[in-house]
Coordinates of C-alpha atoms in Angstrom, one line a residue:
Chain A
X1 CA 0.0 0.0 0.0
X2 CA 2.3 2.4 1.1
X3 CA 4.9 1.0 -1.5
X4 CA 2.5 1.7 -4.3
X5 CA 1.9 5.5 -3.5
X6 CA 5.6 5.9 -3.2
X7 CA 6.3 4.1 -6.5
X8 CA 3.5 6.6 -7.2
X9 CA 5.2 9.3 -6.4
X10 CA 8.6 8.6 -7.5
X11 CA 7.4 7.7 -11.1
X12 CA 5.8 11.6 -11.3
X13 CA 8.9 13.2 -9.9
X14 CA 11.0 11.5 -11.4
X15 CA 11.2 8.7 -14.0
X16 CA 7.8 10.2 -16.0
X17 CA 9.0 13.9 -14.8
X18 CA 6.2 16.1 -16.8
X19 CA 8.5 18.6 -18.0
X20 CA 11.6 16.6 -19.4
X21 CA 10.1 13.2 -19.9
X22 CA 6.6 13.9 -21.1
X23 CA 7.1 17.7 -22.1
X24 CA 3.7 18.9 -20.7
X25 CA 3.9 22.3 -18.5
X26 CA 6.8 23.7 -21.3
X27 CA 5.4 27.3 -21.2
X28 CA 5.4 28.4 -17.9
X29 CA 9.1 26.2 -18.1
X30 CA 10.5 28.7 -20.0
X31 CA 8.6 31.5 -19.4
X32 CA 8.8 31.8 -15.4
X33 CA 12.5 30.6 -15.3
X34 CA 14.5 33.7 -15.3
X35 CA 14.2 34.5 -11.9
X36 CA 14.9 32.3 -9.4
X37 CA 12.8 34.0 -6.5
X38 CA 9.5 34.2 -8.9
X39 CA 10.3 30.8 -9.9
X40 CA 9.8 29.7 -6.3
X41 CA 6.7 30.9 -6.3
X42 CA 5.4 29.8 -9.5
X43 CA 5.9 26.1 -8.0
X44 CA 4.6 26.9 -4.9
X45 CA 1.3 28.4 -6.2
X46 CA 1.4 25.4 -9.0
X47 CA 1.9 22.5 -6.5
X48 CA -1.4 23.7 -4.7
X49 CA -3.5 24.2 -7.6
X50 CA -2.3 20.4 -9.2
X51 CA -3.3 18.9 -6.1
X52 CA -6.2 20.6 -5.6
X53 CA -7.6 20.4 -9.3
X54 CA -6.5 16.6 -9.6
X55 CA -8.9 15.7 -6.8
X56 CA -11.2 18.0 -8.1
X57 CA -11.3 16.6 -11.4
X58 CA -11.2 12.8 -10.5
X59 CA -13.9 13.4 -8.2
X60 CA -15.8 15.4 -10.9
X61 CA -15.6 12.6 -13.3
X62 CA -16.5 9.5 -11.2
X63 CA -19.7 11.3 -9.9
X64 CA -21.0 13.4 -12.0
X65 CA -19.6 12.7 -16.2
X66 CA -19.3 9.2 -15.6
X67 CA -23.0 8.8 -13.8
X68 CA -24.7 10.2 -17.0
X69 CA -22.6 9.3 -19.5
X70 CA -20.7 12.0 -20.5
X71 CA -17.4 10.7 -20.4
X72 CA -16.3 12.0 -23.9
X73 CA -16.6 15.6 -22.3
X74 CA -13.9 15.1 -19.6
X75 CA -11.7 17.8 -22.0
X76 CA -13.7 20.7 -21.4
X77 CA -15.3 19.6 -18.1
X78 CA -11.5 19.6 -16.7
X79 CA -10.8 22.8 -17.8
X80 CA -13.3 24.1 -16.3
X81 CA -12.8 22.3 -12.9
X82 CA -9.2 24.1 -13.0
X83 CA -10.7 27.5 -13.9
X84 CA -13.1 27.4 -11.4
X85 CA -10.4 25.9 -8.9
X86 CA -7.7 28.6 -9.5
X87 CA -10.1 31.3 -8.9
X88 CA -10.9 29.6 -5.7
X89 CA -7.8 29.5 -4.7
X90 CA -6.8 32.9 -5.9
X91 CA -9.9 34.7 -3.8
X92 CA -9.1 32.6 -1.0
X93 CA -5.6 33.3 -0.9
X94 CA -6.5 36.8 -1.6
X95 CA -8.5 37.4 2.0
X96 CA -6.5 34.8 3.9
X97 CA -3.2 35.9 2.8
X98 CA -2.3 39.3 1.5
X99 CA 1.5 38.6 1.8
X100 CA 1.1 35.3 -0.1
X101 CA -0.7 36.6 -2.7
X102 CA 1.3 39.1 -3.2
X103 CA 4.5 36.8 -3.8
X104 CA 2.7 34.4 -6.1
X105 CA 1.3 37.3 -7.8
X106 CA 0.1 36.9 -11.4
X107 CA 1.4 33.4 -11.7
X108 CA -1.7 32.1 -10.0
X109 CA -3.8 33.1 -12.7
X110 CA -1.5 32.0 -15.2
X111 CA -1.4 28.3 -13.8
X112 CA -4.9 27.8 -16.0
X113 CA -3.4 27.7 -18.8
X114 CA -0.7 25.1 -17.6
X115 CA -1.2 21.9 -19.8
X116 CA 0.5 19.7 -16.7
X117 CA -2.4 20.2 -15.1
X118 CA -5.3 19.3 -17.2
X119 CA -2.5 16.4 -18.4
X120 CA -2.2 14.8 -14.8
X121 CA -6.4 15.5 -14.6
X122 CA -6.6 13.5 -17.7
X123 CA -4.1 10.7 -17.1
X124 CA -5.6 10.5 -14.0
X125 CA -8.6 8.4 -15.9
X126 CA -6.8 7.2 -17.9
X127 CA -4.9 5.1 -15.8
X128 CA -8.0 4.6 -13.9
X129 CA -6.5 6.0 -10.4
X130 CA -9.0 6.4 -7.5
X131 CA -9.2 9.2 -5.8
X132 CA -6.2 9.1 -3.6
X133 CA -3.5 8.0 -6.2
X134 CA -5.2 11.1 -7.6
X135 CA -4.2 13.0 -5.4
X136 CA -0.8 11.4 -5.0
X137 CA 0.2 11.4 -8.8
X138 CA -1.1 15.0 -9.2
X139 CA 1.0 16.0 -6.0
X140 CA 4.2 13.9 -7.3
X141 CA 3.9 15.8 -10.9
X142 CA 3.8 18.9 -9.1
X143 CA 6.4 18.8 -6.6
X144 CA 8.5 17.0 -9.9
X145 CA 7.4 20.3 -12.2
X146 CA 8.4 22.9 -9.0
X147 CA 12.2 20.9 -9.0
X148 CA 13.3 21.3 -12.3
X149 CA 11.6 24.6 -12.7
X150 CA 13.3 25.7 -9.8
X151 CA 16.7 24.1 -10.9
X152 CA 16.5 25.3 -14.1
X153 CA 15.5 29.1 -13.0
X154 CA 19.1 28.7 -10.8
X155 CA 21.0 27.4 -13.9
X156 CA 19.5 30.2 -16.1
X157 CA 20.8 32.8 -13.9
X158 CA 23.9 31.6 -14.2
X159 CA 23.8 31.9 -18.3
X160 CA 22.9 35.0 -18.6
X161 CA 26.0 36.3 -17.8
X162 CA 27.8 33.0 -20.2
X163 CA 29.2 34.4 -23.4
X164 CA 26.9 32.4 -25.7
X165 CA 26.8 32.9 -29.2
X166 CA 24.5 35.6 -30.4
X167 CA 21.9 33.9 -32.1
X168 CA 21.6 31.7 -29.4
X169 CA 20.8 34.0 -26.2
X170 CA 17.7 33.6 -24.4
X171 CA 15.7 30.8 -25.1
X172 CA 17.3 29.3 -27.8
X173 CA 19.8 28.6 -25.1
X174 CA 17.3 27.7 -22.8
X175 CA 15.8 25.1 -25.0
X176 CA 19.5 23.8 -25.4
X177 CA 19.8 23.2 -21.8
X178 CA 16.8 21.7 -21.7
X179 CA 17.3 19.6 -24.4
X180 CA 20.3 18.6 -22.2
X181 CA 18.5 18.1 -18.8
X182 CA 16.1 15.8 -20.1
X183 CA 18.7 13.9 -21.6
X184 CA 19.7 13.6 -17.6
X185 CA 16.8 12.2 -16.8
X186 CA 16.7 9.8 -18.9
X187 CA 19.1 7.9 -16.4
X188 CA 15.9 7.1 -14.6
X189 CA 14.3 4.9 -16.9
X190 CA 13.6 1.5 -15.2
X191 CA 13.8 3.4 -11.8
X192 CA 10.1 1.6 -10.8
Chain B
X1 CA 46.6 52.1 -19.2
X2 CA 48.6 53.0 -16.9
X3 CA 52.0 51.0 -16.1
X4 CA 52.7 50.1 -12.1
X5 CA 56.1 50.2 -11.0
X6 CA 55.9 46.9 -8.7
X7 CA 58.5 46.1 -6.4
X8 CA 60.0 43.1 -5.1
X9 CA 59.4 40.3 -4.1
X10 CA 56.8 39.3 -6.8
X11 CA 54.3 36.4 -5.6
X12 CA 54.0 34.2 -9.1
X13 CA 51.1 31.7 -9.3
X14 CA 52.3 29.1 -11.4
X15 CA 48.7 27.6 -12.3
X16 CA 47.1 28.6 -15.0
X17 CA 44.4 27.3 -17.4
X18 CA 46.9 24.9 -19.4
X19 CA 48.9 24.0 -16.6
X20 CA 45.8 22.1 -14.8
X21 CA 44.9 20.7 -17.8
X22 CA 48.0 19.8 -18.5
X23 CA 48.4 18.1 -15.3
X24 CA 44.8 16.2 -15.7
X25 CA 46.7 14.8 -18.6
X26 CA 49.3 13.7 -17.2
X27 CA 46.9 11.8 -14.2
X28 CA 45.0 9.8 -17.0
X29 CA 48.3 7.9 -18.5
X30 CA 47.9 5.5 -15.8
X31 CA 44.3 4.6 -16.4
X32 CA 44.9 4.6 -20.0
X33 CA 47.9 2.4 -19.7
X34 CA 46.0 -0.4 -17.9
X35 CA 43.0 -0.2 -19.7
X36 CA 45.3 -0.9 -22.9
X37 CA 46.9 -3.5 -20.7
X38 CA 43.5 -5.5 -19.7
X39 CA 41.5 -4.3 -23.1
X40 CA 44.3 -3.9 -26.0
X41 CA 44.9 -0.9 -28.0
X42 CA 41.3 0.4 -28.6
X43 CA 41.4 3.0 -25.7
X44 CA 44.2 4.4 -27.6
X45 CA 42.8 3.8 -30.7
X46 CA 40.0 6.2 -29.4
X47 CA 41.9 8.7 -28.1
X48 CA 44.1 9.1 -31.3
X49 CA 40.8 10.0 -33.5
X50 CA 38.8 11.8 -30.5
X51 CA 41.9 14.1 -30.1
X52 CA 41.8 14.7 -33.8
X53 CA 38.4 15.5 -33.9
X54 CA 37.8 17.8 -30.3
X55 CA 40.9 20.2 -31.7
X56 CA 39.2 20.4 -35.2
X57 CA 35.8 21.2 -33.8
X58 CA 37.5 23.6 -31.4
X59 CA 39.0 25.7 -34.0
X60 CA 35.9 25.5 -36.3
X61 CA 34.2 27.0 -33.3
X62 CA 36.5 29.5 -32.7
X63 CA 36.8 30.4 -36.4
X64 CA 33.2 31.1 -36.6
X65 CA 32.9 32.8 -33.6
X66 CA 35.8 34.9 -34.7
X67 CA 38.1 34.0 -31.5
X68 CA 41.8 33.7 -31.5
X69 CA 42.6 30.6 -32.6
X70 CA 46.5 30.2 -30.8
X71 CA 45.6 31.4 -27.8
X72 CA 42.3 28.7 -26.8
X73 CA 44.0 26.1 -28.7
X74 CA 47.0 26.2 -26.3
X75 CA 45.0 25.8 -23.0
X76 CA 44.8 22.0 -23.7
X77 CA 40.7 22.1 -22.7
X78 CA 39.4 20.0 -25.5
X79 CA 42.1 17.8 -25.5
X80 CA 41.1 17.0 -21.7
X81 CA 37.3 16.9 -22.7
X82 CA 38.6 14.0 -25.7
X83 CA 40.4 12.3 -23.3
X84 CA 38.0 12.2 -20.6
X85 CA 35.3 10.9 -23.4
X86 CA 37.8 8.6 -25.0
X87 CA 38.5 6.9 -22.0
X88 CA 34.7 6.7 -21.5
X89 CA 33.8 4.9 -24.4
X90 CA 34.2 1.2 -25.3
X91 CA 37.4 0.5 -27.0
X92 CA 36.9 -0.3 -30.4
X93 CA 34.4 1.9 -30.9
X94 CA 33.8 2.9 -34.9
X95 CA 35.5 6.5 -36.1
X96 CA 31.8 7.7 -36.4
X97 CA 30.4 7.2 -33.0
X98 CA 33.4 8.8 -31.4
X99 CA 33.0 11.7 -34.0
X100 CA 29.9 12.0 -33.1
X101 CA 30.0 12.4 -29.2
X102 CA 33.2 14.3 -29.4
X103 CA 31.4 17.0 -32.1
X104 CA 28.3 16.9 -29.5
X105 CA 30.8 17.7 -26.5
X106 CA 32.9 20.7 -28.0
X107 CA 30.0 22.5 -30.2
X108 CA 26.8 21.8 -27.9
X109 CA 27.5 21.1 -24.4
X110 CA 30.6 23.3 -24.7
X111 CA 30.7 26.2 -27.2
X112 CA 27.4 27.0 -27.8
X113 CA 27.3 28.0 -24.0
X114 CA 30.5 30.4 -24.9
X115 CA 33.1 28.2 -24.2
X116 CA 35.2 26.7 -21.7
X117 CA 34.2 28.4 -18.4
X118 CA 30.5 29.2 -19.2
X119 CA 29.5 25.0 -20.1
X120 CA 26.8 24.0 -17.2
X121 CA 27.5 20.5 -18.2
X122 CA 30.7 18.7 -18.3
X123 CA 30.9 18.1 -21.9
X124 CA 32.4 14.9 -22.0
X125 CA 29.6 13.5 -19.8
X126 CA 26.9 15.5 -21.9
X127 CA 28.5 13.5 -25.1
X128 CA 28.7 10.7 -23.7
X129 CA 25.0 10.5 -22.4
X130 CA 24.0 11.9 -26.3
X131 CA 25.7 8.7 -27.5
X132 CA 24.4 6.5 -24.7
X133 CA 21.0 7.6 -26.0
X134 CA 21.3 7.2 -29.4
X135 CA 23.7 4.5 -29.9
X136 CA 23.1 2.2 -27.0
X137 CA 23.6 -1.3 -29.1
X138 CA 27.8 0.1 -29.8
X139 CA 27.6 2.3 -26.5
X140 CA 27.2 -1.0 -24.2
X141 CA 29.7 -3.4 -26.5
X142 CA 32.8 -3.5 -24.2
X143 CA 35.6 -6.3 -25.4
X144 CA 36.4 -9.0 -22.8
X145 CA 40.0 -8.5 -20.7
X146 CA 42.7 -10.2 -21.5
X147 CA 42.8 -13.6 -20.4
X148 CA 39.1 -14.3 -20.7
X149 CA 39.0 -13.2 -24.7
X150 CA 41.0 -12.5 -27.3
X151 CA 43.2 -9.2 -27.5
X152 CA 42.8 -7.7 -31.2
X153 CA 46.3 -6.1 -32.0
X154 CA 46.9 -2.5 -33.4
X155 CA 46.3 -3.0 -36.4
X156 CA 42.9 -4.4 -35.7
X157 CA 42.2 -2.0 -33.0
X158 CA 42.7 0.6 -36.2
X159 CA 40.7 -1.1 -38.8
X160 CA 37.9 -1.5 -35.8
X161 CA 38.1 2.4 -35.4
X162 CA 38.2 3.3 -39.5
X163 CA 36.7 0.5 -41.3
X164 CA 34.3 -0.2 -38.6
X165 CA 32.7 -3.1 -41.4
X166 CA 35.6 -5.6 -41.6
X167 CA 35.9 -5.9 -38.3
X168 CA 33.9 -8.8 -36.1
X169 CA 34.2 -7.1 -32.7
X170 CA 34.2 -9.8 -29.7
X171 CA 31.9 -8.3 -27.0
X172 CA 30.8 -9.4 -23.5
X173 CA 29.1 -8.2 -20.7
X174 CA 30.9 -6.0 -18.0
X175 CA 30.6 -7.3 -14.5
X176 CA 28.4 -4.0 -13.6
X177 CA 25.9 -5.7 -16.5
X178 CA 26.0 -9.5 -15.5
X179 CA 25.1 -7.7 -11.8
X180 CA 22.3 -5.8 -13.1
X181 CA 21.0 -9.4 -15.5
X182 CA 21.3 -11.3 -12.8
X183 CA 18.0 -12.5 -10.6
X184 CA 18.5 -15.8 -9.5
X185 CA 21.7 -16.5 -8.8
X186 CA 23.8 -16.3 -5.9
X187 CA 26.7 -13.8 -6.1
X188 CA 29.1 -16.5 -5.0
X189 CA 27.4 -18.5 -7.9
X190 CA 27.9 -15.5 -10.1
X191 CA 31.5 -15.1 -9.5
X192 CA 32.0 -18.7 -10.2
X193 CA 30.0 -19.0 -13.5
X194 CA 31.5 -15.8 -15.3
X195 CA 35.1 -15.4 -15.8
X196 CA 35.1 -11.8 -16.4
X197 CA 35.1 -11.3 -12.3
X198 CA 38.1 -10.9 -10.6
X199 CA 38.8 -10.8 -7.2
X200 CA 37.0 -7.8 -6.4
X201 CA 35.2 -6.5 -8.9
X202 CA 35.7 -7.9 -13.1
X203 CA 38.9 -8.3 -14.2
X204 CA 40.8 -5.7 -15.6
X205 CA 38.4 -2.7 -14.1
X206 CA 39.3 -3.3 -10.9
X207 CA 43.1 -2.3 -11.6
X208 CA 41.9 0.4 -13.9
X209 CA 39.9 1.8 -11.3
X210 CA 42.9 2.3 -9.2
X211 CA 44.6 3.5 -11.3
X212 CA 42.9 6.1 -11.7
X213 CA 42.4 6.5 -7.9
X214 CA 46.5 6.8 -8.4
X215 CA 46.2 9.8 -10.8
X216 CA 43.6 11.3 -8.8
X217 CA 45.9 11.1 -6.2
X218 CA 48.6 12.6 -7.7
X219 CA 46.2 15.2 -9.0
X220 CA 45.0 15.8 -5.1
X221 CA 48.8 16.7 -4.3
X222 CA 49.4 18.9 -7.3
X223 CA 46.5 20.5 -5.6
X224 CA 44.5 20.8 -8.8
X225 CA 41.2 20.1 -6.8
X226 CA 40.2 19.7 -3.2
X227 CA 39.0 16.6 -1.6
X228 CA 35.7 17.2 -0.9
X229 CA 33.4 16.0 -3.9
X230 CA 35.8 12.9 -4.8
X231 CA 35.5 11.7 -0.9
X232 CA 32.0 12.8 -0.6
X233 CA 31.1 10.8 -3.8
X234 CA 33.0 7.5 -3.0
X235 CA 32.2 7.7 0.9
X236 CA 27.7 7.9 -0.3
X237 CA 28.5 5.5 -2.7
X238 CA 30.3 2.8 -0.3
X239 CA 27.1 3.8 2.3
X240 CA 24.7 3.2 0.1
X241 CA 25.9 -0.1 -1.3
X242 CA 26.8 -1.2 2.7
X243 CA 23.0 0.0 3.4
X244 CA 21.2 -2.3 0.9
X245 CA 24.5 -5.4 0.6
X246 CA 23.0 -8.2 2.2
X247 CA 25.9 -10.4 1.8
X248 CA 25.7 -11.7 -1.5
X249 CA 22.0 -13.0 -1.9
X250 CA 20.5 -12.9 -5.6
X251 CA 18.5 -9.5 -5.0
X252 CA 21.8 -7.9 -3.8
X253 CA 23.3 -4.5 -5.4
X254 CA 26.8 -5.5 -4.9
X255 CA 29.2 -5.2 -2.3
X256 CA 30.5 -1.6 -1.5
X257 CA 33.8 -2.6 -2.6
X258 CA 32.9 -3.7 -5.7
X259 CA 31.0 -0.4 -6.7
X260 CA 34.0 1.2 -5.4
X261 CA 35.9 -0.4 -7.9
X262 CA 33.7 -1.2 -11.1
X263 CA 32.9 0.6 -14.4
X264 CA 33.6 4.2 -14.6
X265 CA 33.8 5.0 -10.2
X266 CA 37.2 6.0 -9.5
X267 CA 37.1 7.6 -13.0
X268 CA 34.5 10.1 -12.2
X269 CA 35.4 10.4 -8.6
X270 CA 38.8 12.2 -9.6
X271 CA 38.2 13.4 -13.1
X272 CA 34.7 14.3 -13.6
X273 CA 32.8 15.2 -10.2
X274 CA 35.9 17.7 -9.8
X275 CA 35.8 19.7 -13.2
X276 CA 36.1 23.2 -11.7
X277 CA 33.3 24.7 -14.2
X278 CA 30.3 22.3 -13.7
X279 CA 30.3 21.6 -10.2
X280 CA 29.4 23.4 -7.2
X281 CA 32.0 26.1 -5.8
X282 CA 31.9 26.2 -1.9
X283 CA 32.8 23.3 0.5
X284 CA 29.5 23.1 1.9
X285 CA 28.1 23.2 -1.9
X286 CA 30.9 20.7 -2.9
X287 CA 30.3 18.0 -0.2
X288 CA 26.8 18.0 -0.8
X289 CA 27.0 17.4 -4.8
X290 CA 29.6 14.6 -4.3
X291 CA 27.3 13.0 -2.4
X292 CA 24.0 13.2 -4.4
X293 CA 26.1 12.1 -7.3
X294 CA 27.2 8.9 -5.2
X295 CA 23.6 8.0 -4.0
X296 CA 22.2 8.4 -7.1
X297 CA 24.9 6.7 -9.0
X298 CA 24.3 3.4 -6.5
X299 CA 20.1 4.5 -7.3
X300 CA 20.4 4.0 -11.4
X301 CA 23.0 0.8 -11.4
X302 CA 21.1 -1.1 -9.2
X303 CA 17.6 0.1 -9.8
X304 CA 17.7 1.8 -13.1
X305 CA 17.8 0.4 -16.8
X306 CA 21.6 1.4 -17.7
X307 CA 24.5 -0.7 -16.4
X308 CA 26.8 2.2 -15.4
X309 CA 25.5 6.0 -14.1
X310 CA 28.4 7.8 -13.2
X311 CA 27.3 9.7 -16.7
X312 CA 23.8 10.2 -16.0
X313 CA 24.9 11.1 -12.2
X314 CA 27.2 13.7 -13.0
X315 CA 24.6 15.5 -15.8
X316 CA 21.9 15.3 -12.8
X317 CA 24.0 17.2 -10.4
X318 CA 25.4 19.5 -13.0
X319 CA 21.5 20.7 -13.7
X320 CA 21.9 20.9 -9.7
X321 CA 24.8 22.8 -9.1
X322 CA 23.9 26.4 -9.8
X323 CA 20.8 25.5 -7.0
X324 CA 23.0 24.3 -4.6
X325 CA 25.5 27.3 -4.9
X326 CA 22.9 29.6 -4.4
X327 CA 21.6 28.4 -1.4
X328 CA 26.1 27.3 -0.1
X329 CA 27.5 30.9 0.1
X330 CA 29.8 31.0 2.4
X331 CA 29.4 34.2 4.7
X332 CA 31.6 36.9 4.3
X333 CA 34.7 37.6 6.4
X334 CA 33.5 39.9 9.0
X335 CA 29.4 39.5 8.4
X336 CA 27.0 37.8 10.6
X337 CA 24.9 34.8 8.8
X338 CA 21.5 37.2 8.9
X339 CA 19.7 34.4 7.9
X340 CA 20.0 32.9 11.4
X341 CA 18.9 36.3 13.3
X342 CA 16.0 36.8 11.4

């Protein structure tokens, strides 16, 4: 039992990692990586909402799409689900937590259109999880989208100052290194 | 510019770029010199062409990017970053393959970063891991040691490099891969059934292995590095094969000294996790990356899909090491840590 939600959890962090080994989430991967310190928060805000919108969404579709057969709208009912779930979270953080809201900012809003997230609501049937490996495997791809978006936001950092070649500055460069981390981890394979 | 009149006595530091490379040179004739020893002349075979190749691709890069040619040419970087690959790869490897991973190693992981100083990876490992990837039927062919196969001579070891088509390569599986194959039997039983092992570890790699401990060594006095991410590496590896050896049943990982002293450990100990460029910079920084790239060198060749991970280890903690610097700053001379006081 507990073996299988770590396995779980390994295989989203790690070995199936969303952004290098199944390249869902790319955007906000290169977009929110310059800084380090917004890059932080970008994962922190993104770990809640996954969580939160892969229960969400599991539970949406075992009691209410699957009940009257509507299965073949799970697309646009999941996108809702997140919508509605990151304006939750945003007007709850809002009066709970001026000082949190502050630091996550605009990326809370932005996390809607983060295709990791309907991915891991999607796989999430597909795989036929119940609702607690749900909420493990959406909590596993998020903590595994917050560590290389936060390792890659320190690494990119560092090249800005590298003397790369002019036509590849920015995210040319970015995609290179990239390119190269998901090479990395590859190692992984067979891991579980 | 104005000129300073400087007095005596003048303080000279005698290290600079080509002088440490120079030196890491000099540490790998030992390896290389058993590895020929145990696997005949294919290492050197490799090295020959990969040298070839690494200074033509750095002078193609520095052409284009309109850099002096003399002056990065003499500081003996891609001549380290062929051997390091060169020793790397199986001998008898085709001219194409090593072509290929050298080429990846200087232009991508190396120049398109702006060159040696600026690469977050260690090239050599970044090529290899490209080849590993793409080639993995010639990547895992390594020829059996001497006494268990036969030797090819130089000429062979040539023709295997250049006309890669006449040439009926004798492969076996490396000690680190019968470990990984094997389920069922007892590591006694496994010893006994496949001549490749040695005492320790397989034939051959166990002597190569220290001899590269020997050049790292050497490299340690010369003071080229400091201790702490070889020691760190090795001393998480040993724990985490003594954690999980259960004295040689069939689901065992391997004794610690036999990770110690198989496939590429003592190699990357001394001449990979201590590249000055890709790892991290502070002692705190550098003890912790040493050993994350043990553990999860022990993680991938006991629980992973590729026989050796010293590659995808190092690449890992590369991607790491700008994270880990951040949060390893040492504290000033003469400032409080105002992180604790807050």
């Amino acid at each position: 039992m507990l073996a299988d939600y770590s396995i779980l959890l390994i295989s989203a962090i790690l070995v199936n990692n969303f952004v290098l080994v199944q390249f869902l989430g790319l955007c906000p991967f290169m977009g929110v990586s310059n800084k380090l310190e917004t890059a932080m928060g970008m994962s922190m805000a993104t770990t809640f909402v996954l969580t939160l919108a892969s229960a969400c969404s599991n539970l949406t579709y075992h009691f209410l799409l699957q009940p009257l057969g509507l299965g073949y709208l799970r697309t646009i009912a999941f996108i809702l689900v997140i919508a509605v779930v990151v304006q939750f979270t945003e007007m709850v953080v809002r009066k709970s937590s001026p000082l949190l809201y502050r630091v996550l900012g605009v990326y809370l809003p932005l996390i809607t259109t983060n295709c990791a997230v309907l991915g891991v609501a999607l796989l999430n049937i597909n795989k036929d999880h119940n609702f607690l490996q749900s909420l493990f495997y959406g909590f596993g791809a998020a903590v595994g989208f917050s560590l290389v978006l936060v390792l890659f936001a320190a690494m990119r950092e560092r090249l800005t100052v590298a003397d790369v070649p002019t036509p590849f500055k920015g995210a040319a460069i970015g995609m290179v290194t990239a390119g190269l981390m998901s090479l990395a981890f590859m190692g992984f394979a067979g891991l579980v | 510019m104005t000129l300073m009149r400087i007095t005596s006595p003048h303080a000279h530091g005698p290290m600079s770029t080509s002088r440490v490379m120079q030196n890491v040179l000099l540490a790998t004739i030992p390896g290389i010199i058993v590895l020929t020893h145990f696997f005949g002349f294919g290492t050197l075979v490799n090295i020959f062409w990969g040298s070839i190749v690494a200074v033509a691709c750095e002078a193609l890069a520095l052409t284009l990017r309109r850099r002096p040619l003399g002056f990065y040419l003499k500081d003996y970087s891609a001549l380290v970053t062929a051997f390091l690959l060169c020793i790397a790869l199986p001998p008898y490897s085709p001219w194409w393959l090593i072509a290929v991973g050298i080429a990846s190693a200087i232009l991508l992981a190396k120049h398109l970063y702006g060159g040696l100083g600026y690469n977050p990876f260690n090239p050599a490992m970044a090529g290899y891991v490209i080849l590993l990837i793409s080639f993995p039927i010639q990547m895992t062919a390594w020829a059996p040691p001497r006494g268990v196969g036969e030797l090819p001579g130089l000429l062979e070891a040539l023709q295997a490099c250049f006309v890669p088509s006449t040439f009926d390569a004798v492969t076996m599986a490396t000690p680190l891969d019968l470990m990984k194959q094997n389920n069922s039997l007892l590591l006694e039983d496994l010893w006994a059934q496949n001549a490749q092992f040695g005492r320790w570890a397989g034939i051959g790699w166990e002597w190569a292995n220290i001899a590269f401990l020997a050049g790292g060594a050497w490299l340690l006095y010369q003071r080229i590095f400091t201790w702490h991410a070889p020691v760190a590496m090795l001393a998480s590896l040993s724990l985490m094969a003594a954690l999980f050896y259960d004295g040689g049943s069939s689901a065992s990982g391997g004794s610690p000294l036999f990770h110690l002293l198989s496939g590429a450990t003592m190699f990357g100990a001394f001449f990979i996790v201590t590249d000055p460029v890709t790892s991290t910079v502070s002692v705190r920084g550098r003890l912790i990356y040493g050993a994350l790239i043990g553990a999860l060198i022990y993680i991938i060749r006991v629980r992973g899909n590729y026989p050796d991970a010293v590659a995808f280890a190092v690449l890992i903690m590369n991607f790491a090491a700008p994270f880990i610097d951040h949060y390893t700053q040492p504290r000033t001379y003469g400032h409080r840590d105002t992180r604790g006081e807050e």
